[in-house]
Amino acid sequence: MTFGIPKSVEVKYDLAVVQNMLTLLKAAPFPDRAPIDAATPWELGIDYAYLKSLKTRFETEWDYSALEKKIGRFDNYLVHYEHEGDSLDLHYVHVKSPRSDAIPIILLHGWPGTFFDFHKVVEPLVNPPNNNLPAFHVVIPSLPGYFLSTLPRRDGWGISDTAGVFNGLMTSVLGYATYSGQGGDWGSMILRVMGSLFPESLTAMHFNMFIAPSVPGVDPSNYSATEKRSLQRRAEFFKSGMGYFALQNTKPFTIGLAIASSPLAVLTYIGEKIYAWSDPGLVDQQDILDTVALYFLSGSFATSVVIYNQSNKERPGLSISGKWPLKNKFGYSAFPFELGGPPKIDIAAIGPLVYHKEHSKGGHFPALDCPKEYVEDLQEFLGEHWSRL
């Protein structure tokens, strides 16, 4: 495993490129009403009125310079990686705290998120309001195939490969002998594999999504109200929300190239997912538009969906008892609109679960819609349980 020398990069897109995106958005055919009058909003896909609102705001209010400034607040880097014929350029953000006791932490996003999912939590993690709260050295990589991170050309690049790259980033490139981690969606799966493969360096983990087999013989009536709601939401998602998964798992090139060709397609597809997977009372359209812009401008949508297919050899193991166990302490935050939230007893069967907190609001993207709670949970969990082994 070989890493090159990290290079500082400035994330900027030529204004002509940005304008081309907006021109394509405006020029795309757009119907004057939904295909049919659906009995239940969102049941058949994105709500027409909501999409129209997103499109109008994108065309008339969204400001690329504002997004550029928000990204520019943090130090962005690229580092080249090579190993046994695989190679990639890895994008990451690295923001160090001035505190000498700061805890190194890697924050891992999923799909359809980006590294920018965490832009609201970096500052409070790095510079907490008082010294009684833990501070963090924050590292946020873009998954291979996402934003500026390239995807290796090998057919079969899996979760464990990405786990090895991210552990190497933290230990070899950045020099953190031990570190903590947080993840949701694909980030939670990668972090779980990292924790299983590299327990000597990744010494504490926090999740807001988790995959685990059900513990047999448990009386469902003993589940908490939040757990019951999570199980109901997960069942509804498996019944009516998994169409995208089948496409991206079996034919990622088809759906990836088709969606990537049009900013309206990216807006429709990602807009529906972010809204449907979030707490509807907390969704910020600005977050959706910024995410869509990052996917389209970076040209990464087609490569971002490949992970669904390439993870097929390892992902199922996360649902098998005894596979990918965790040896070190970990925590879990349960947000009511999360899609993959198993009961506490199932999570605890995977390893030493020492922190479990239920929230009354929030969903699949808590760093975006519940940044205060997200930060507080990390401070509580790692403030008590972090140790440099």
mmCIF file of C-alpha atoms in Angstrom, residues 135-310:
data_model
loop_
_atom_site.group_PDB
_atom_site.id
_atom_site.type_symbol
_atom_site.label_atom_id
_atom_site.label_comp_id
_atom_site.label_asym_id
_atom_site.label_seq_id
_atom_site.Cartn_x
_atom_site.Cartn_y
_atom_site.Cartn_z
ATOM 1 C CA ALA A 135 -12.379 18.734 20.593
ATOM 2 C CA PHE A 136 -11.613 16.877 17.368
ATOM 3 C CA HIS A 137 -9.185 16.768 14.495
ATOM 4 C CA VAL A 138 -11.725 16.183 11.712
ATOM 5 C CA VAL A 139 -11.017 14.140 8.588
ATOM 6 C CA ILE A 140 -13.709 13.771 5.912
ATOM 7 C CA PRO A 141 -12.833 11.678 2.846
ATOM 8 C CA SER A 142 -14.937 11.403 -0.274
ATOM 9 C CA LEU A 143 -15.678 7.734 -0.928
ATOM 10 C CA PRO A 144 -13.953 6.291 -4.025
ATOM 11 C CA GLY A 145 -16.073 7.326 -7.005
ATOM 12 C CA TYR A 146 -17.563 10.316 -5.181
ATOM 13 C CA PHE A 147 -16.813 13.983 -5.879
ATOM 14 C CA LEU A 148 -13.051 14.300 -6.562
ATOM 15 C CA SER A 149 -12.152 10.775 -5.401
ATOM 16 C CA THR A 150 -11.615 8.492 -8.367
ATOM 17 C CA LEU A 151 -12.792 4.896 -8.547
ATOM 18 C CA PRO A 152 -10.267 2.116 -9.219
ATOM 19 C CA ARG A 153 -10.778 0.434 -12.587
ATOM 20 C CA ARG A 154 -10.770 -3.103 -11.166
ATOM 21 C CA ASP A 155 -14.080 -4.965 -11.212
ATOM 22 C CA GLY A 156 -14.533 -6.085 -7.616
ATOM 23 C CA TRP A 157 -13.285 -3.148 -5.561
ATOM 24 C CA GLY A 158 -15.159 -3.765 -2.325
ATOM 25 C CA ILE A 159 -15.892 -2.335 1.094
ATOM 26 C CA SER A 160 -12.776 -3.863 2.648
ATOM 27 C CA ASP A 161 -10.618 -2.218 -0.028
ATOM 28 C CA THR A 162 -12.039 1.191 0.841
ATOM 29 C CA ALA A 163 -11.661 0.380 4.541
ATOM 30 C CA GLY A 164 -7.949 -0.260 3.987
ATOM 31 C CA VAL A 165 -7.502 3.013 2.119
ATOM 32 C CA PHE A 166 -9.262 5.023 4.820
ATOM 33 C CA ASN A 167 -7.254 3.380 7.609
ATOM 34 C CA GLY A 168 -4.098 4.125 5.631
ATOM 35 C CA LEU A 169 -5.191 7.730 5.216
ATOM 36 C CA MET A 170 -5.555 8.154 8.963
ATOM 37 C CA THR A 171 -2.428 6.255 10.040
ATOM 38 C CA SER A 172 0.102 6.499 7.205
ATOM 39 C CA VAL A 173 -0.800 9.794 5.540
ATOM 40 C CA LEU A 174 -1.995 11.847 8.511
ATOM 41 C CA GLY A 175 -0.007 10.089 11.225
ATOM 42 C CA TYR A 176 -2.788 9.270 13.679
ATOM 43 C CA ALA A 177 -1.727 6.047 15.418
ATOM 44 C CA THR A 178 -5.201 5.744 16.893
ATOM 45 C CA TYR A 179 -8.397 7.475 15.883
ATOM 46 C CA SER A 180 -12.175 7.396 16.159
ATOM 47 C CA GLY A 181 -14.833 7.258 13.463
ATOM 48 C CA GLN A 182 -18.442 8.063 12.662
ATOM 49 C CA GLY A 183 -20.573 6.807 9.808
ATOM 50 C CA GLY A 184 -24.021 6.467 8.295
ATOM 51 C CA ASP A 185 -25.285 4.721 5.156
ATOM 52 C CA TRP A 186 -22.277 3.276 3.230
ATOM 53 C CA GLY A 187 -20.089 5.092 5.726
ATOM 54 C CA SER A 188 -21.516 2.950 8.520
ATOM 55 C CA MET A 189 -20.730 -0.249 6.627
ATOM 56 C CA ILE A 190 -17.206 0.845 5.773
ATOM 57 C CA LEU A 191 -16.607 1.970 9.363
ATOM 58 C CA ARG A 192 -17.865 -1.372 10.662
ATOM 59 C CA VAL A 193 -15.404 -3.225 8.424
ATOM 60 C CA MET A 194 -12.619 -0.840 9.445
ATOM 61 C CA GLY A 195 -13.388 -1.524 13.099
ATOM 62 C CA SER A 196 -13.273 -5.262 12.493
ATOM 63 C CA LEU A 197 -10.069 -5.222 10.425
ATOM 64 C CA PHE A 198 -8.114 -2.505 12.221
ATOM 65 C CA PRO A 199 -9.051 -2.550 15.931
ATOM 66 C CA GLU A 200 -5.547 -1.503 16.942
ATOM 67 C CA SER A 201 -5.955 1.883 15.256
ATOM 68 C CA LEU A 202 -9.713 2.542 15.084
ATOM 69 C CA THR A 203 -10.401 2.423 18.800
ATOM 70 C CA ALA A 204 -13.913 3.906 19.052
ATOM 71 C CA MET A 205 -16.814 4.145 16.581
ATOM 72 C CA HIS A 206 -20.172 5.862 16.404
ATOM 73 C CA PHE A 207 -22.974 5.005 13.991
ATOM 74 C CA ASN A 208 -26.299 6.498 12.975
ATOM 75 C CA MET A 209 -27.186 3.521 10.755
ATOM 76 C CA PHE A 210 -26.329 -0.086 11.439
ATOM 77 C CA ILE A 211 -26.833 -3.443 9.757
ATOM 78 C CA ALA A 212 -27.174 -6.437 12.053
ATOM 79 C CA PRO A 213 -28.989 -9.781 12.109
ATOM 80 C CA SER A 214 -32.008 -10.048 14.383
ATOM 81 C CA VAL A 215 -31.414 -11.690 17.734
ATOM 82 C CA PRO A 216 -33.753 -14.715 17.869
ATOM 83 C CA GLY A 217 -36.394 -15.161 20.526
ATOM 84 C CA VAL A 218 -36.911 -11.498 21.382
ATOM 85 C CA ASP A 219 -40.430 -10.398 22.311
ATOM 86 C CA PRO A 220 -41.232 -7.393 20.043
ATOM 87 C CA SER A 221 -43.472 -5.939 22.734
ATOM 88 C CA ASN A 222 -40.329 -5.157 24.724
ATOM 89 C CA TYR A 223 -38.983 -2.813 22.078
ATOM 90 C CA SER A 224 -39.066 0.900 22.824
ATOM 91 C CA ALA A 225 -41.458 3.178 20.960
ATOM 92 C CA THR A 226 -38.546 4.470 18.860
ATOM 93 C CA GLU A 227 -37.447 0.938 18.013
ATOM 94 C CA LYS A 228 -40.967 -0.050 16.974
ATOM 95 C CA ARG A 229 -41.238 3.017 14.767
ATOM 96 C CA SER A 230 -37.843 2.286 13.219
ATOM 97 C CA LEU A 231 -38.816 -1.279 12.428
ATOM 98 C CA GLN A 232 -42.065 -0.087 10.847
ATOM 99 C CA ARG A 233 -40.211 2.509 8.769
ATOM 100 C CA ARG A 234 -37.682 -0.105 7.660
ATOM 101 C CA ALA A 235 -40.477 -2.496 6.642
ATOM 102 C CA GLU A 236 -42.176 0.260 4.628
ATOM 103 C CA PHE A 237 -38.870 1.113 2.968
ATOM 104 C CA PHE A 238 -38.244 -2.494 1.945
ATOM 105 C CA LYS A 239 -41.772 -2.672 0.543
ATOM 106 C CA SER A 240 -41.837 0.506 -1.514
ATOM 107 C CA GLY A 241 -38.447 2.225 -1.426
ATOM 108 C CA MET A 242 -35.943 -0.318 -2.733
ATOM 109 C CA GLY A 243 -36.409 0.118 -6.483
ATOM 110 C CA TYR A 244 -33.323 2.312 -6.744
ATOM 111 C CA PHE A 245 -31.292 -0.358 -4.945
ATOM 112 C CA ALA A 246 -32.218 -3.058 -7.447
ATOM 113 C CA LEU A 247 -31.188 -0.816 -10.350
ATOM 114 C CA GLN A 248 -27.934 0.359 -8.817
ATOM 115 C CA ASN A 249 -27.078 -3.130 -7.609
ATOM 116 C CA THR A 250 -27.641 -4.901 -10.925
ATOM 117 C CA LYS A 251 -27.236 -2.291 -13.678
ATOM 118 C CA PRO A 252 -25.263 0.629 -12.211
ATOM 119 C CA PHE A 253 -23.880 1.699 -15.591
ATOM 120 C CA THR A 254 -27.360 2.112 -17.078
ATOM 121 C CA ILE A 255 -28.887 4.143 -14.284
ATOM 122 C CA GLY A 256 -25.635 5.958 -13.549
ATOM 123 C CA LEU A 257 -24.941 7.215 -17.055
ATOM 124 C CA ALA A 258 -28.585 8.076 -17.710
ATOM 125 C CA ILE A 259 -29.035 10.167 -14.568
ATOM 126 C CA ALA A 260 -25.602 11.807 -14.839
ATOM 127 C CA SER A 261 -26.414 13.222 -18.277
ATOM 128 C CA SER A 262 -28.913 15.809 -17.008
ATOM 129 C CA PRO A 263 -28.966 18.174 -14.022
ATOM 130 C CA LEU A 264 -32.766 17.821 -13.929
ATOM 131 C CA ALA A 265 -32.384 14.051 -13.693
ATOM 132 C CA VAL A 266 -29.870 14.363 -10.859
ATOM 133 C CA LEU A 267 -32.117 16.868 -9.097
ATOM 134 C CA THR A 268 -35.188 14.638 -9.413
ATOM 135 C CA TYR A 269 -33.441 11.435 -8.389
ATOM 136 C CA ILE A 270 -31.361 12.760 -5.500
ATOM 137 C CA GLY A 271 -34.026 15.227 -4.399
ATOM 138 C CA GLU A 272 -36.523 12.430 -3.909
ATOM 139 C CA LYS A 273 -34.052 10.308 -1.939
ATOM 140 C CA ILE A 274 -32.889 13.046 0.427
ATOM 141 C CA TYR A 275 -36.449 14.143 1.188
ATOM 142 C CA ALA A 276 -37.829 10.609 1.554
ATOM 143 C CA TRP A 277 -35.002 9.505 3.844
ATOM 144 C CA SER A 278 -35.065 12.581 6.059
ATOM 145 C CA ASP A 279 -37.258 14.067 8.741
ATOM 146 C CA PRO A 280 -39.681 15.987 6.478
ATOM 147 C CA GLY A 281 -39.912 18.810 8.985
ATOM 148 C CA LEU A 282 -36.169 19.426 8.877
ATOM 149 C CA VAL A 283 -35.214 19.068 5.206
ATOM 150 C CA ASP A 284 -33.431 22.136 3.876
ATOM 151 C CA GLN A 285 -33.775 22.598 0.116
ATOM 152 C CA GLN A 286 -30.423 24.377 0.112
ATOM 153 C CA ASP A 287 -28.754 21.115 1.202
ATOM 154 C CA ILE A 288 -30.412 19.265 -1.672
ATOM 155 C CA LEU A 289 -29.357 21.848 -4.265
ATOM 156 C CA ASP A 290 -25.762 21.970 -3.028
ATOM 157 C CA THR A 291 -25.548 18.176 -3.081
ATOM 158 C CA VAL A 292 -26.982 17.976 -6.603
ATOM 159 C CA ALA A 293 -24.555 20.632 -7.811
ATOM 160 C CA LEU A 294 -21.572 18.766 -6.362
ATOM 161 C CA TYR A 295 -22.615 15.539 -8.080
ATOM 162 C CA PHE A 296 -23.212 17.181 -11.451
ATOM 163 C CA LEU A 297 -20.238 19.530 -11.494
ATOM 164 C CA SER A 298 -17.817 16.792 -10.417
ATOM 165 C CA GLY A 299 -19.295 14.324 -12.924
ATOM 166 C CA SER A 300 -19.312 11.660 -10.228
ATOM 167 C CA PHE A 301 -22.896 10.395 -10.252
ATOM 168 C CA ALA A 302 -22.197 7.436 -12.557
ATOM 169 C CA THR A 303 -19.265 6.215 -10.458
ATOM 170 C CA SER A 304 -21.047 6.863 -7.151
ATOM 171 C CA VAL A 305 -23.659 4.149 -7.730
ATOM 172 C CA VAL A 306 -21.161 1.425 -8.670
ATOM 173 C CA ILE A 307 -20.569 0.631 -4.982
ATOM 174 C CA TYR A 308 -23.983 -1.042 -4.826
ATOM 175 C CA ASN A 309 -22.844 -3.729 -7.242
ATOM 176 C CA GLN A 310 -19.207 -3.979 -6.224
#
